[in-house]
XYZ file of C-alpha atoms in Angstrom:
627
model
C 62.642 79.780 52.408
C 65.265 78.767 54.823
C 63.950 78.041 58.528
C 65.498 76.626 61.611
C 63.586 74.249 63.989
C 64.223 73.467 67.334
C 62.287 70.271 68.735
C 61.657 68.964 72.098
C 64.989 70.402 73.619
C 65.748 69.941 77.147
C 68.778 71.574 79.206
C 69.799 70.914 82.824
C 72.463 72.770 84.389
C 73.673 71.142 87.442
C 70.625 70.285 89.646
C 68.441 72.780 87.853
C 66.449 72.089 84.792
C 66.550 75.182 82.682
C 64.021 74.325 80.139
C 62.020 70.955 79.128
C 60.753 69.812 75.728
C 60.674 73.232 74.226
C 60.049 73.524 70.515
C 59.801 76.526 67.998
C 60.523 77.946 64.447
C 62.519 80.780 63.410
C 61.493 81.950 59.786
C 63.482 83.945 57.261
C 63.557 87.668 58.322
C 61.924 86.742 61.894
C 63.241 89.456 64.605
C 62.829 87.347 67.893
C 63.426 88.844 71.123
C 64.266 86.301 73.913
C 63.202 87.374 77.397
C 63.453 85.547 80.783
C 64.691 86.138 84.528
C 68.591 85.724 84.574
C 69.077 82.060 85.146
C 66.276 80.716 82.997
C 68.501 79.540 80.187
C 68.544 82.397 77.620
C 72.527 82.268 76.994
C 72.361 78.435 76.999
C 69.591 78.442 74.495
C 71.738 80.594 72.139
C 74.656 78.579 72.740
C 72.964 75.408 71.980
C 71.485 76.696 68.812
C 74.903 77.867 67.561
C 76.516 74.452 68.338
C 78.553 75.482 71.314
C 76.577 73.562 73.831
C 74.284 70.502 73.343
C 70.913 69.897 74.824
C 70.459 66.829 77.129
C 70.431 63.234 75.615
C 72.090 62.047 72.251
C 69.118 62.864 69.878
C 69.388 65.942 67.483
C 67.125 68.724 68.562
C 68.175 71.675 66.438
C 67.512 71.236 62.540
C 68.216 73.480 59.480
C 69.588 73.081 56.041
C 73.203 72.301 55.165
C 73.695 75.648 53.556
C 72.261 77.444 56.569
C 75.038 79.662 58.396
C 74.446 80.900 61.858
C 76.602 83.746 63.511
C 76.782 83.947 67.210
C 77.808 87.025 69.470
C 77.991 85.576 73.080
C 78.254 87.702 76.121
C 81.912 86.794 76.679
C 83.954 87.066 73.613
C 86.779 84.379 73.316
C 89.327 85.675 70.634
C 93.019 84.842 70.004
C 94.654 87.661 71.671
C 97.625 87.553 69.118
C 95.525 87.921 66.137
C 94.811 91.577 64.745
C 91.342 93.174 64.540
C 91.410 92.541 61.083
C 92.197 88.827 61.103
C 89.466 88.782 63.900
C 86.581 90.525 62.102
C 87.216 88.782 58.846
C 86.969 85.258 59.993
C 83.919 84.366 58.052
C 84.413 81.343 55.554
C 82.858 82.830 52.491
C 84.984 83.845 49.444
C 83.737 87.075 49.542
C 84.970 87.759 52.926
C 88.299 85.808 52.398
C 88.876 88.168 49.391
C 88.053 91.311 51.451
C 90.375 90.092 54.236
C 93.266 89.669 52.005
C 92.481 92.890 50.213
C 92.457 94.946 53.463
C 95.642 93.385 54.695
C 97.587 94.250 51.571
C 96.087 97.670 51.791
C 97.400 98.163 55.309
C 100.820 97.008 54.198
C 100.879 99.321 51.179
C 99.940 102.309 53.683
C 102.808 101.251 55.806
C 105.454 100.665 53.137
C 104.242 101.765 49.832
C 107.518 101.747 48.053
C 108.315 97.994 48.340
C 107.838 96.057 45.213
C 106.766 92.925 46.785
C 104.086 94.689 48.626
C 102.922 96.668 45.504
C 102.584 93.252 43.523
C 100.611 91.765 46.670
C 98.384 94.577 46.583
C 97.947 94.568 42.759
C 96.786 90.818 43.144
C 94.384 91.419 46.054
C 92.739 94.297 44.006
C 92.458 92.163 40.981
C 90.641 89.500 43.080
C 88.339 92.110 44.471
C 87.357 92.428 41.031
C 87.012 89.068 39.935
C 85.028 88.086 42.947
C 82.899 91.246 42.961
C 83.601 91.856 46.519
C 83.471 95.587 46.483
C 80.069 95.856 48.165
C 80.989 93.410 50.889
C 84.001 95.629 51.419
C 81.879 98.839 51.691
C 79.703 97.155 53.894
C 82.328 96.001 56.159
C 83.802 99.404 56.415
C 80.435 100.900 57.243
C 79.958 98.457 60.250
C 83.331 99.017 61.635
C 83.112 102.827 61.363
C 79.460 102.801 63.103
C 80.984 100.514 65.693
C 83.946 102.662 66.513
C 86.513 100.174 65.221
C 89.441 101.919 63.320
C 92.759 100.385 64.372
C 92.675 97.122 62.263
C 96.249 96.398 62.889
C 95.805 96.549 66.765
C 96.020 93.094 68.613
C 92.880 91.808 70.202
C 94.664 91.163 73.315
C 95.344 94.791 74.067
C 91.707 95.631 73.794
C 89.331 96.431 76.521
C 85.994 94.204 77.142
C 83.841 96.684 75.575
C 86.133 96.937 72.672
C 86.193 93.247 72.262
C 82.517 93.136 72.414
C 82.287 95.507 69.494
C 84.882 93.605 67.541
C 82.725 90.501 68.170
C 79.507 92.227 67.053
C 81.254 93.644 63.773
C 82.439 89.897 63.172
C 79.042 88.348 63.008
C 77.499 91.304 61.144
C 80.024 91.334 58.518
C 79.905 87.596 58.035
C 75.917 88.010 57.154
C 74.725 84.859 58.203
C 71.223 83.518 57.595
C 70.503 83.555 61.531
C 72.073 86.249 63.873
C 72.196 85.087 67.382
C 73.025 88.298 69.455
C 73.517 88.043 73.171
C 73.244 91.418 74.785
C 74.486 93.173 71.514
C 73.781 96.823 72.899
C 76.197 96.495 75.806
C 79.349 98.891 75.457
C 77.418 100.586 72.638
C 76.620 104.568 72.616
C 73.367 106.102 71.518
C 74.332 106.656 67.892
C 75.569 103.040 67.577
C 72.631 101.769 69.180
C 70.540 103.563 66.869
C 72.457 102.604 63.889
C 72.189 98.797 64.982
C 68.387 99.165 65.258
C 68.010 100.322 61.755
C 70.562 97.896 60.259
C 68.809 94.739 61.886
C 65.403 96.214 60.512
C 66.985 96.022 56.989
C 68.859 92.698 57.552
C 67.933 90.074 54.960
C 68.388 87.149 57.418
C 66.755 86.054 60.726
C 67.697 87.434 64.192
C 67.108 85.939 67.727
C 68.509 88.370 70.322
C 68.625 88.680 74.068
C 68.705 92.123 75.439
C 67.502 94.400 78.512
C 66.976 97.169 76.129
C 63.353 97.454 76.113
C 63.196 100.549 73.525
C 65.534 98.131 71.281
C 63.176 95.495 71.702
C 60.135 97.670 70.511
C 61.893 98.945 67.501
C 63.372 95.624 66.427
C 61.398 92.649 67.225
C 58.246 91.176 65.690
C 58.132 87.990 67.779
C 58.962 87.617 71.478
C 59.898 84.052 73.320
C 59.768 84.196 76.912
C 61.563 81.425 78.857
C 59.880 80.969 82.378
C 59.831 78.105 84.897
C 61.236 75.537 81.965
C 58.669 76.541 79.337
C 58.783 78.656 76.260
C 55.953 80.967 75.528
C 55.547 82.694 72.218
C 54.219 86.125 71.290
C 53.484 88.088 68.326
C 54.523 91.637 68.003
C 57.291 93.550 70.046
C 57.848 94.121 73.923
C 54.793 96.411 74.313
C 52.451 93.816 72.791
C 54.344 91.038 75.040
C 53.749 92.869 78.158
C 49.991 93.045 77.206
C 49.805 89.363 76.004
C 51.796 88.047 79.047
C 49.577 89.772 81.458
C 46.413 88.127 79.581
C 47.895 84.713 79.632
C 48.835 84.896 83.383
C 45.094 86.082 84.198
C 43.703 82.980 82.053
C 45.993 80.557 83.852
C 45.152 81.984 87.143
C 41.514 81.744 86.471
C 41.989 77.874 85.428
C 44.078 77.276 88.273
C 41.222 78.722 90.737
C 38.624 76.681 88.891
C 40.974 73.552 89.385
C 41.173 74.386 92.980
C 37.333 74.631 93.423
C 36.716 71.342 91.420
C 39.456 69.564 93.767
C 37.744 70.638 97.048
C 34.422 69.107 95.474
C 36.293 65.883 94.311
C 38.055 65.587 97.715
C 34.983 65.771 99.999
C 33.469 63.062 97.471
C 36.709 60.690 98.111
C 36.728 61.411 101.857
C 33.144 60.223 101.902
C 34.136 56.710 101.203
C 34.382 56.732 97.359
C 34.802 53.124 96.126
C 35.599 51.782 92.780
C 32.476 49.548 92.613
C 31.561 50.800 89.144
C 33.446 51.834 85.894
C 31.858 55.139 86.498
C 33.109 55.445 89.955
C 36.736 54.291 88.995
C 36.665 56.960 86.165
C 35.940 59.611 88.658
C 38.640 58.284 90.988
C 41.158 58.352 88.024
C 39.976 62.025 87.157
C 40.527 63.056 90.781
C 44.000 61.614 90.873
C 44.837 63.404 87.673
C 43.232 66.698 88.889
C 45.575 66.377 92.195
C 48.816 65.808 89.963
C 47.640 68.958 87.849
C 47.190 71.595 90.780
C 49.982 74.328 91.477
C 51.106 74.132 87.739
C 50.768 77.693 87.212
C 53.834 79.567 88.379
C 54.870 83.275 87.899
C 57.139 85.639 89.406
C 54.012 87.779 90.749
C 53.995 91.376 91.563
C 56.554 91.914 93.857
C 58.091 95.188 95.414
C 61.168 95.831 97.708
C 60.658 98.087 100.603
C 63.569 98.508 102.914
C 64.079 101.344 105.332
C 66.949 103.628 104.555
C 69.171 105.478 107.247
C 68.235 109.311 107.539
C 70.182 111.469 104.988
C 71.163 114.816 106.202
C 71.004 118.254 103.973
C 74.618 117.774 102.820
C 75.122 114.759 100.661
C 77.977 114.836 98.022
C 79.952 117.787 96.481
C 82.880 118.298 94.229
C 84.278 121.903 94.266
C 86.561 122.902 91.546
C 87.592 119.214 90.824
C 90.062 118.302 88.277
C 91.176 114.686 87.393
C 93.957 113.651 84.783
C 95.108 110.216 84.338
C 98.142 109.786 82.149
C 97.764 112.266 79.218
C 93.950 112.263 79.701
C 91.938 114.990 81.425
C 88.603 113.651 82.642
C 87.635 116.436 84.894
C 88.479 120.133 84.797
C 87.624 122.559 87.405
C 84.218 120.495 87.501
C 81.675 121.354 90.137
C 78.975 119.260 91.231
C 76.311 119.409 94.019
C 74.293 116.221 95.013
C 71.109 116.906 97.116
C 68.979 114.858 99.186
C 66.574 113.510 96.446
C 68.940 113.523 93.707
C 68.036 111.606 90.677
C 70.950 112.044 88.126
C 71.606 109.917 84.921
C 75.410 109.917 83.803
C 75.828 109.050 80.178
C 77.717 109.713 77.097
C 80.837 108.276 74.973
C 82.638 105.332 76.086
C 85.816 105.956 77.596
C 85.306 109.590 78.789
C 85.039 108.999 82.599
C 81.585 108.245 83.698
C 82.763 105.226 85.888
C 85.747 107.487 86.979
C 83.628 110.124 88.328
C 81.513 107.296 90.485
C 84.754 106.182 91.743
C 85.792 109.636 92.849
C 82.267 110.218 94.408
C 82.769 106.904 96.169
C 86.141 107.860 97.656
C 87.924 105.289 95.843
C 90.220 107.504 93.839
C 91.273 111.033 94.842
C 91.000 113.915 92.939
C 94.223 115.712 91.155
C 93.135 118.869 92.587
C 89.688 120.217 94.248
C 87.621 119.042 96.968
C 85.142 116.055 97.560
C 83.114 116.850 100.553
C 80.832 113.647 101.847
C 77.965 114.435 104.437
C 78.361 113.007 107.727
C 75.046 111.120 107.278
C 75.904 109.418 103.899
C 75.564 105.743 103.909
C 76.887 104.832 100.415
C 76.274 101.600 98.465
C 78.139 101.396 94.998
C 77.088 98.770 92.427
C 79.988 98.399 90.240
C 80.271 96.760 86.667
C 82.827 94.040 88.006
C 80.772 93.361 91.087
C 82.678 91.935 94.135
C 84.663 88.504 94.420
C 82.076 85.729 95.709
C 83.183 82.536 97.251
C 81.812 79.890 94.798
C 81.156 77.216 97.589
C 79.197 79.568 99.554
C 75.398 79.374 99.846
C 73.070 82.235 98.679
C 71.412 82.658 102.153
C 74.765 82.610 104.098
C 76.173 85.314 101.548
C 73.223 87.731 102.330
C 73.526 86.845 106.169
C 76.827 88.124 106.248
C 74.999 91.765 105.984
C 72.057 90.977 108.105
C 69.443 88.123 109.147
C 66.622 90.642 108.803
C 66.004 93.952 107.479
C 63.754 96.703 108.666
C 60.855 97.884 106.316
C 59.747 101.441 106.250
C 56.755 100.719 108.285
C 59.285 99.406 110.946
C 58.226 95.657 110.591
C 60.832 93.104 109.789
C 61.651 90.992 106.852
C 63.691 87.883 106.634
C 66.467 86.956 104.131
C 64.358 84.217 102.660
C 61.618 86.873 102.095
C 64.187 89.188 100.537
C 65.328 86.592 98.317
C 61.887 85.659 97.234
C 61.208 89.419 96.303
C 64.133 89.476 94.096
C 63.053 86.463 92.134
C 64.908 83.604 93.891
C 62.361 81.137 94.763
C 62.731 79.159 97.954
C 64.103 75.985 96.742
C 67.227 77.998 95.304
C 68.301 79.501 98.417
C 70.729 76.821 99.630
C 72.144 76.829 96.185
C 76.075 77.381 96.185
C 76.921 80.532 94.356
C 79.337 78.836 91.846
C 76.049 76.887 90.430
C 74.449 80.433 89.639
C 74.328 82.253 86.131
C 76.388 85.375 85.930
C 73.261 87.209 85.714
C 71.844 85.628 89.123
C 75.117 86.509 90.724
C 74.856 90.067 89.798
C 71.256 90.155 90.970
C 72.399 88.443 94.408
C 75.243 91.285 94.481
C 72.518 93.954 93.930
C 70.327 92.579 96.617
C 73.177 92.364 99.159
C 74.230 96.326 98.664
C 70.313 97.244 98.964
C 69.906 95.370 102.466
C 72.766 97.541 103.898
C 70.075 100.202 103.873
C 72.210 102.978 101.983
C 70.726 106.356 101.466
C 72.954 107.164 98.463
C 73.129 104.570 95.594
C 75.865 104.706 92.761
C 75.068 102.207 89.962
C 77.381 101.674 87.153
C 75.753 100.368 84.108
C 73.334 98.093 86.075
C 71.314 97.147 83.070
C 74.371 95.055 81.444
C 73.731 92.072 83.531
C 70.274 92.469 85.011
C 67.133 90.824 83.403
C 64.178 92.890 82.429
C 61.952 91.566 85.489
C 64.693 92.521 88.078
C 65.101 95.974 86.444
C 61.435 96.650 86.523
C 61.541 95.845 90.447
C 64.632 98.150 90.745
C 62.910 100.958 88.877
C 59.872 101.028 91.184
C 62.325 100.493 94.149
C 64.012 103.664 93.213
C 60.973 105.521 92.455
C 60.106 105.695 96.031
C 63.777 105.548 97.489
C 64.163 108.462 99.898
C 67.953 109.131 99.220
C 70.022 110.166 96.242
C 70.652 107.799 93.050
C 73.269 108.443 90.471
C 73.126 106.021 87.620
C 75.621 105.507 84.667
C 73.811 103.740 81.974
C 73.376 103.696 78.098
C 70.026 102.116 78.559
C 67.358 104.720 77.466
C 64.332 103.031 78.931
C 66.119 102.786 82.518
C 67.439 106.305 82.408
C 63.832 107.603 81.444
C 62.696 105.728 84.625
C 65.135 106.662 87.213
C 66.719 110.119 86.236
C 65.442 113.588 86.409
C 68.549 115.290 84.853
C 71.496 114.058 83.031
C 75.337 114.735 82.788
C 76.358 113.907 79.113
C 80.053 113.145 79.072
C 81.319 114.147 75.539
C 84.989 113.535 76.240
C 88.369 115.939 76.897
C 86.543 116.998 80.165
C 83.595 118.359 78.472
C 80.338 117.498 80.451
C 76.956 118.934 79.460
C 74.098 119.228 81.866
C 70.464 118.548 80.670
C 67.417 118.892 82.753
C 64.959 116.311 81.301
C 64.723 112.897 79.851
C 67.207 110.929 77.727
C 64.540 110.466 75.109
C 64.018 114.317 74.967
C 67.783 114.990 74.856
C 68.349 112.769 72.025
C 65.480 114.206 69.909
C 66.581 117.736 70.537
C 70.241 116.524 69.806
C 69.154 115.705 66.326
C 67.131 119.003 65.508
C 68.164 121.675 63.344
C 69.862 124.436 65.388
C 66.922 127.032 65.533
C 64.517 124.337 66.647
C 66.952 123.124 68.908
C 67.462 126.351 70.749
C 63.568 126.649 70.987
C 63.169 123.455 72.356
C 65.715 123.786 75.032
C 64.399 127.313 76.231
C 61.752 126.175 78.553
C 64.080 124.256 80.464
C 65.632 127.394 81.643
C 64.591 127.609 85.374
C 64.783 131.515 85.509
C 65.602 134.548 83.642
C 67.775 137.385 84.707
C 65.874 139.979 86.113
C 68.287 142.621 86.202
C 69.534 142.440 82.768
C 67.258 144.488 80.331
C 68.962 144.793 77.040
C 72.201 143.761 75.141
C 75.513 145.700 75.456
C 77.090 147.048 72.468
C 79.333 144.268 72.237
C 76.875 141.849 72.646
C 74.544 143.226 69.842
C 77.614 142.909 67.510
C 77.744 139.348 68.663
C 74.122 138.825 68.135
C 74.311 140.238 64.730
C 76.789 137.595 63.616
C 75.914 134.511 65.706
C 73.441 133.045 63.323
C 75.799 133.092 60.367
C 78.339 131.649 62.732
C 75.995 128.681 63.620
C 75.393 128.162 60.004
C 78.982 128.161 59.061
C 79.613 125.526 61.679
C 76.715 123.323 60.564
C 78.099 123.468 57.152
C 81.260 122.445 58.562
C 79.923 119.416 60.316
C 78.317 118.301 57.237
C 81.339 118.378 54.916
C 83.428 116.563 57.559
C 80.692 113.846 57.916
C 80.805 113.870 54.078
C 84.519 113.487 54.044
C 84.315 110.567 56.578
C 81.969 108.706 54.200
C 84.658 108.842 51.385
C 87.640 107.852 53.733
C 86.606 104.281 54.304
C 90.253 102.861 53.514
C 92.103 105.257 55.497
C 91.276 104.717 59.235
C 93.865 107.103 60.314
C 92.346 109.827 58.382
C 88.853 108.442 59.810
C 90.137 109.008 63.289
C 91.575 112.747 62.626
C 88.012 113.435 61.026
C 86.144 111.974 64.044
C 88.286 114.290 66.298
C 87.860 117.456 64.189
C 84.100 116.540 64.070
C 83.994 116.632 67.806
C 85.742 119.808 68.209
C 83.313 121.337 65.741
C 80.365 120.026 67.447
C 81.503 121.332 70.723
C 81.958 124.762 69.104
C 78.468 124.530 67.703
C 76.766 123.565 71.126
C 78.466 126.421 72.642
C 77.316 129.068 69.950
C 73.743 127.729 70.582
C 73.745 128.116 74.218
C 74.939 131.633 73.486
C 72.327 132.155 70.841
C 69.577 131.109 73.358
C 70.935 133.564 76.313
C 71.181 136.365 73.738
C 67.751 135.899 72.095
C 66.110 136.564 75.429
C 67.403 140.255 75.507
C 67.892 140.737 71.623
C 63.978 142.879 71.246
C 64.477 144.508 74.702
């Protein structure tokens, strides 16, 4: 059995010690989730294991067999911009992958210029090599991974891709290589729900070991069987998934707290004895003095983030908040909004989710007044005080100290009960201990900078919050604090996210972006929506019916035309369902032709859209069909 061993590993970043003398084993088929507040060294630990960084000192701390292979997906992908997607995803050194890479390249050239005799010979040679090396299973697996991650244009240069596309290419690269150990740093960022669900299933079947960092608590629950927690320089291990970890950590912290209290009581007793004039006249007395000194050194060893809550007063918000009337927005040849109406109320809890690249961030930019509608009207209430947490954040001066960065906004902030809270107290509530408050921003981790940026927005005391993918860069502890804050936030909250757990906590209704200006409304949680989305049509309609707020009271029966529509609608729905299955089956057999795959995907989206419209119509007609 292949194992990886880390022994007495220490890492210091600047003046901060990330972790000290940590040791652990990763066994074959382990599924380990790595948890910790931003800045505790999660990404650094993955980088050290992968060989991209080293620990402090010259001695070896990471051990594994000579034939042990490690695949590493970092948060920031670093690819040659001049290489194609094909060249990038098939970078593995195994004979199988090199054979598949040569075959796929020959296949692309043949598709582009099939009449060229030299290209025909190169393809025949590559095909023969595939047979000789028995690489067809590797090729099929690679195509499935690429398809599920939405990567189709293999001849495109990496430099032309967006950050999210590069992250998916990086994920495809490490999965296709099938190493003994997968190191995945935030693998669910930039993935839609179907891709996340597929990745969960893929990792559960994976034959090697997995060590991953993620904020997605549902993902941790469904994938992991061990949890590592980095906290104040130590590493704690827990058996089970995220839910098991929450319970076990609570128990550990309670035991440590009880032990600390006993040490304090004993210390008081021994301190009184020392003050009474203890002298080391005997061996027994000297031993007691030595024990006292050891006890004194070991006091205050228990460090926890504790139970923290943020409580800032907000400015009064009037009845009118945000509204889009008959709004349309186009950029180049893409329509994002088409005669779109949206009314945001005072206590709005709106989750905005859906496919990548369909305009979710654009909608937030419009609501924030940063880009104008092509046509239509944006109405902003006079009392609105808006804070917009962007994916890219804001430029920060690396030489500025944390506390002065916040003091640019306020020295103190008023709580809801009228009392004042200082900047230092605010930093502590957001998991920045006092010793860090004078730290220069340039020495913070990426996640710590994002946490500081969020805190600055909140102390501006907004009454409307726009949050664009907040879970991408925030750790679980910070997200928990934010979720609790939003529960009692008296204003409106609009959140763009793919994090199912976070949306379930903060959103009461959803806007689902489907692409091509198709935006669906759903009243309920994202988990309910995803469950209903996968139900057969008749069950789906029944499940959706209770969400209807009110029935029409004046309509008693169907018109003649509606009766004809009702008589035919179930067969039409069935035909669309069959068509959906046919397209999906065709996609499964078009692994070699990525252009055809793209065409089939577009056709599938159109059919699914028509199917959803028919289902909504079925729901409406069914209310009056028996009247």
